[in-house]
Short mmCIF file of C-alpha atoms in Angstrom, two decimals:
data_model
loop_
_atom_site.label_atom_id
_atom_site.label_comp_id
_atom_site.label_asym_id
_atom_site.label_seq_id
_atom_site.Cartn_x
_atom_site.Cartn_y
_atom_site.Cartn_z
CA MET A 148 0.00 0.00 0.00
CA ARG A 149 1.23 3.50 -0.87
CA VAL A 150 0.02 6.62 0.95
CA VAL A 151 0.49 10.38 0.99
CA ILE A 152 0.32 12.19 4.33
CA ILE A 153 -1.22 15.66 4.24
CA GLY A 154 -0.13 17.49 7.38
CA SER A 155 2.82 17.22 9.75
CA GLY A 156 1.36 17.75 13.19
CA ASN A 157 0.95 15.42 16.18
CA LEU A 158 -1.42 12.90 14.63
CA ALA A 159 0.20 13.03 11.19
CA THR A 160 3.54 12.25 12.82
CA HIS A 161 2.39 9.30 14.91
CA LEU A 162 0.18 7.80 12.21
CA SER A 163 2.75 8.04 9.45
CA LEU A 164 5.47 6.50 11.64
CA ALA A 165 3.10 3.67 12.59
CA LEU A 166 2.27 3.06 8.92
CA LYS A 167 5.92 3.00 7.94
CA GLY A 168 6.65 0.63 10.81
CA ALA A 169 3.91 -1.69 9.55
CA GLY A 170 5.42 -1.81 6.07
CA VAL A 171 3.18 0.75 4.39
CA GLU A 172 5.03 2.96 1.89
CA VAL A 173 4.70 6.63 2.78
CA ALA A 174 5.44 8.27 -0.57
CA GLN A 175 5.22 11.92 0.43
CA VAL A 176 4.50 14.35 3.23
CA TYR A 177 2.65 17.47 2.13
CA ASP A 178 2.55 20.64 4.18
CA ARG A 179 2.16 24.20 2.94
CA THR A 180 5.24 25.02 5.01
CA LEU A 181 8.09 23.05 3.47
CA ALA A 182 10.21 23.10 6.62
CA HIS A 183 7.43 21.33 8.52
CA ALA A 184 7.05 18.72 5.80
CA LEU A 185 10.81 18.16 5.75
CA THR A 186 10.96 17.53 9.51
CA LEU A 187 8.54 14.62 9.24
CA ALA A 188 9.70 13.39 5.83
CA ASP A 189 13.25 13.05 7.16
CA ARG A 190 11.97 10.63 9.81
CA LEU A 191 10.06 8.68 7.18
CA ASP A 192 12.79 8.77 4.56
CA CYS A 193 10.36 10.06 1.94
CA GLU A 194 9.78 13.14 -0.18
CA ALA A 195 8.60 16.42 1.34
CA ILE A 196 6.42 18.73 -0.78
CA CYS A 197 4.64 22.03 -0.27
CA THR A 198 2.74 22.35 -3.55
CA VAL A 199 -0.10 20.13 -4.74
CA SER A 200 1.29 20.07 -8.27
CA ASP A 201 4.18 17.95 -6.93
CA MET A 202 1.86 15.38 -5.33
CA VAL A 203 1.94 11.86 -6.74
CA VAL A 204 -1.28 10.75 -8.44
CA ASP A 205 -0.91 6.98 -7.99
CA ALA A 206 -1.16 6.58 -4.20
CA ASP A 207 -3.71 4.19 -2.72
CA ALA A 208 -4.70 6.66 -0.01
CA TYR A 209 -4.36 10.39 0.70
CA ILE A 210 -4.60 10.94 4.45
CA ILE A 211 -5.66 14.44 5.52
CA ALA A 212 -4.37 14.93 9.08
CA VAL A 213 -4.83 18.67 9.64
CA LYS A 214 -6.89 20.77 12.06
CA ASP A 215 -10.63 20.23 11.75
CA ASP A 216 -11.55 23.58 10.23
CA ALA A 217 -8.97 23.16 7.46
CA ILE A 218 -10.10 19.72 6.23
CA ALA A 219 -12.64 20.94 3.68
CA SER A 220 -10.33 23.47 2.04
CA VAL A 221 -7.33 21.10 2.01
CA ALA A 222 -9.46 18.35 0.48
CA LYS A 223 -10.47 20.63 -2.38
CA GLN A 224 -6.84 21.64 -2.94
CA ILE A 225 -5.66 18.04 -3.38
CA ALA A 226 -8.69 16.83 -5.34
CA SER A 227 -6.98 16.96 -8.73
CA ALA A 228 -4.08 14.79 -7.53
CA ALA A 229 -6.10 12.32 -5.49
CA GLN A 230 -8.77 11.22 -7.96
CA ASN A 231 -7.37 7.71 -8.36
CA GLY A 232 -7.01 6.97 -4.65
CA VAL A 233 -9.05 7.03 -1.45
CA VAL A 234 -9.17 10.43 0.27
CA LEU A 235 -9.74 10.27 4.00
CA HIS A 236 -9.54 12.48 7.03
CA THR A 237 -8.65 11.59 10.62
CA ALA A 238 -11.00 13.82 12.65
CA GLY A 239 -13.51 12.66 15.23
CA SER A 240 -16.01 15.51 14.98
CA VAL A 241 -15.97 16.19 11.23
CA PRO A 242 -18.54 14.27 9.16
CA MET A 243 -17.42 12.11 6.26
CA THR A 244 -19.60 14.17 3.92
CA VAL A 245 -17.05 17.00 4.03
CA LEU A 246 -15.19 14.93 1.41
CA ASP A 247 -18.21 14.39 -0.83
CA GLY A 248 -17.36 15.52 -4.34
CA VAL A 249 -13.62 15.66 -3.69
CA ALA A 250 -12.92 12.11 -4.88
CA ARG A 251 -14.80 9.05 -6.09
CA HIS A 252 -13.77 7.10 -2.99
CA TYR A 253 -13.41 8.65 0.44
CA GLY A 254 -13.78 7.98 4.13
CA VAL A 255 -12.55 8.48 7.69
CA PHE A 256 -9.76 6.93 9.75
CA TYR A 257 -10.16 8.19 13.34
CA PRO A 258 -7.62 6.94 15.91
CA MET A 259 -9.04 7.81 19.33
CA GLN A 260 -6.00 8.84 21.33
CA THR A 261 -4.19 11.96 22.51
CA PHE A 262 -0.98 12.56 20.57
CA SER A 263 2.05 14.72 21.28
CA LYS A 264 5.16 14.64 19.11
CA THR A 265 7.44 14.24 22.11
CA ARG A 266 5.54 11.23 23.50
CA GLU A 267 5.82 7.69 22.15
CA VAL A 268 2.48 5.93 21.66
CA ASP A 269 1.86 2.24 21.05
CA PHE A 270 -0.34 2.72 18.02
CA ARG A 271 -1.44 -0.93 18.04
CA SER A 272 -3.30 -0.28 21.30
CA VAL A 273 -5.18 2.71 19.87
CA PRO A 274 -8.82 1.98 18.97
CA CYS A 275 -9.53 3.10 15.41
CA PHE A 276 -12.95 4.01 14.03
CA ILE A 277 -13.48 3.94 10.28
CA GLU A 278 -16.15 4.96 7.80
CA ALA A 279 -16.24 4.79 4.01
CA SER A 280 -18.27 6.07 1.09
CA ASP A 281 -18.35 2.67 -0.62
CA GLY A 282 -16.98 -0.85 -0.55
CA GLU A 283 -13.79 -0.03 -2.41
CA ALA A 284 -12.92 2.77 0.02
CA MET A 285 -13.77 0.55 2.99
CA ALA A 286 -11.45 -2.19 1.75
CA VAL A 287 -8.51 0.21 1.53
CA ILE A 288 -9.21 1.96 4.85
CA LYS A 289 -9.83 -1.26 6.77
CA ALA A 290 -6.69 -2.90 5.40
CA MET A 291 -4.63 0.12 6.39
CA ALA A 292 -6.21 0.38 9.84
CA GLN A 293 -5.68 -3.30 10.61
CA GLN A 294 -1.99 -2.97 9.79
CA VAL A 295 -1.46 -0.45 12.61
CA CYS A 296 -4.32 -0.99 15.13
CA ASP A 297 -5.52 -4.08 16.99
CA THR A 298 -9.01 -2.64 17.50
CA VAL A 299 -10.76 -1.45 14.35
CA GLN A 300 -14.48 -0.69 14.34
CA GLU A 301 -16.82 0.82 11.79
CA ALA A 302 -18.57 3.95 13.11
CA ASP A 303 -20.68 6.41 11.16
CA SER A 304 -20.27 10.16 11.53
CA HIS A 305 -22.99 10.42 14.19
CA LYS A 306 -21.41 7.77 16.42
CA ARG A 307 -17.90 9.11 15.83
CA GLU A 308 -18.97 12.61 16.89
CA ARG A 309 -20.28 11.16 20.17
CA LEU A 310 -17.05 9.23 20.68
CA HIS A 311 -15.08 12.42 20.24
CA LEU A 312 -17.36 14.33 22.60
CA ALA A 313 -16.86 11.66 25.26
CA ALA A 314 -13.10 11.80 24.62
CA VAL A 315 -13.11 15.55 25.32
CA PHE A 316 -14.57 14.87 28.76
CA ALA A 317 -12.31 11.88 29.47
CA ASN A 318 -9.10 13.47 28.23
CA ASN A 319 -9.13 17.21 27.55
CA PHE A 320 -11.25 18.22 30.53
CA THR A 321 -9.41 15.79 32.81
CA ASN A 322 -6.04 17.17 31.73
CA HIS A 323 -7.29 20.71 32.33
CA CYS A 324 -8.20 19.67 35.86
CA TYR A 325 -4.57 18.53 36.23
CA ARG A 326 -3.55 22.03 35.15
CA LEU A 327 -5.84 23.65 37.71
CA ALA A 328 -4.42 21.37 40.39
CA GLU A 329 -0.93 22.36 39.27
CA GLN A 330 -1.80 26.04 39.72
CA ILE A 331 -3.02 25.43 43.27
CA LEU A 332 0.19 23.55 44.08
CA GLU A 333 2.43 26.15 42.47
CA ALA A 334 1.03 28.82 44.77
CA GLU A 335 2.35 26.78 47.72
CA ASN A 336 5.64 25.78 46.04
CA LEU A 337 4.54 22.15 45.89
CA ASP A 338 5.66 19.83 43.09
CA PHE A 339 2.93 18.50 40.81
CA LYS A 340 4.85 15.20 40.59
CA LEU A 341 3.60 14.48 44.12
CA PHE A 342 0.22 13.84 42.46
CA LEU A 343 1.45 11.29 39.91
CA PRO A 344 0.69 8.23 42.10
CA LEU A 345 -2.83 9.56 42.70
CA ILE A 346 -3.36 10.19 38.99
CA ALA A 347 -2.01 6.73 38.10
CA GLU A 348 -4.30 4.99 40.59
CA THR A 349 -7.30 6.98 39.35
CA ALA A 350 -6.59 5.79 35.82
CA ASN A 351 -5.83 2.24 36.89
CA LYS A 352 -9.07 1.84 38.86
CA VAL A 353 -11.25 2.27 35.79
CA GLN A 354 -9.42 -0.65 34.18
CA THR A 355 -11.36 -2.93 36.53
CA MET A 356 -14.17 -0.73 37.89
CA GLN A 357 -16.90 1.36 36.35
CA PRO A 358 -16.20 5.12 36.71
CA LYS A 359 -19.21 5.55 38.97
CA GLU A 360 -17.94 2.81 41.29
CA ALA A 361 -14.45 4.34 41.37
CA GLN A 362 -15.57 7.83 42.42
CA THR A 363 -14.65 8.92 45.96
CA GLY A 364 -14.40 12.22 47.83
CA PRO A 365 -16.52 14.81 49.63
CA MET A 366 -18.99 15.20 46.72
CA VAL A 367 -20.04 11.55 46.91
CA ARG A 368 -20.54 11.88 50.68
CA TYR A 369 -21.92 15.38 50.12
CA ASP A 370 -19.74 16.72 52.92
CA VAL A 371 -20.96 20.32 52.72
CA ASN A 372 -18.53 21.63 55.34
CA VAL A 373 -15.49 20.36 53.41
CA MET A 374 -16.84 21.58 50.06
CA ASN A 375 -17.63 25.06 51.36
CA LYS A 376 -14.20 25.32 52.96
CA GLN A 377 -12.49 24.29 49.73
CA MET A 378 -14.55 26.70 47.64
CA ASN A 379 -13.61 29.53 49.99
CA MET A 380 -9.93 28.72 49.46
CA LEU A 381 -10.32 29.37 45.74
CA THR A 382 -9.68 33.02 44.99
CA ASN A 383 -10.13 32.55 41.24
CA GLU A 384 -13.83 32.95 40.45
CA ARG A 385 -13.66 30.71 37.38
CA MET A 386 -12.07 27.89 39.36
CA ARG A 387 -14.70 28.33 42.06
CA GLU A 388 -17.45 27.99 39.47
CA ILE A 389 -15.82 24.88 38.00
CA TYR A 390 -15.62 23.40 41.50
CA ARG A 391 -19.28 24.18 42.16
CA LEU A 392 -20.50 22.70 38.87
CA MET A 393 -18.38 19.58 39.24
CA ALA A 394 -19.50 19.11 42.84
CA GLU A 395 -23.15 19.37 41.86
CA SER A 396 -22.69 17.00 38.93
CA ILE A 397 -20.89 14.37 41.03
CA HIS A 398 -23.43 14.60 43.84
CA ALA A 399 -26.35 14.32 41.40
CA ASP A 400 -24.85 11.12 40.00
CA TYR A 401 -25.01 9.56 43.46
CA THR A 402 -28.44 10.85 44.46
CA PRO A 403 -31.11 8.16 44.08
CA THR A 404 -33.69 8.99 41.44
CA PRO A 405 -37.16 9.31 43.03
CA THR A 406 -39.57 6.61 41.97
CA ASN A 407 -43.32 6.87 41.75
CA SER A 408 -45.12 4.85 44.37
CA THR A 409 -48.70 4.41 45.51
CA ASN A 410 -50.04 3.57 48.93
CA SER A 411 -52.06 0.40 49.16
#
């Protein structure tokens, strides 16, 4: 299989390296900034390009791994070069139909993971969700996905959008809470690394327990005295509001739902 990578960011980097490691030929890396394309292409030992006119026209797949709001415009730019292959994007919240009319065969390859260039990721452990416009596109996308991921599932745009929404809560919001905790610790000259065992155990518990079963703390007990004291310690109004909303949400999850009953 021969592919062209469009983009050179976090996901483009990890995906292209995983593909190369699985024996897929990465023919080119395209980025409008040549220096960015060169950085990734050097790691892949392939050609770096910054103009669509230099893009090969005989690749099996053209993988658009750019920021969500650029997918539509980038797809149109590469349409002339990609007519003989499968054009696909890698976004969770962008519908497949954004590629309608760009190529005869198109689809989505969405690896659900957080990626940073400086962090190694075992791509085989990443669940991948795929969608295709037709059987020919599905055959190409599934074959590619199965070469780099152990878990490959078909998911339409509606389901994929919900997966991405849930991922925002599970990852992005959680990481922001780490950042807020870091700010509280910094004010007292305490090292955030002190929290790493706590964070690790929190993540490990949900390997064997449901999140609701794993929840602990004053919100579950609804210890109003502790919660009020902690809210009063927060001088940042935004952090106080986040605390209040989270506390209410956690407590509501552990409050029995009233049931209708009749007296006999």
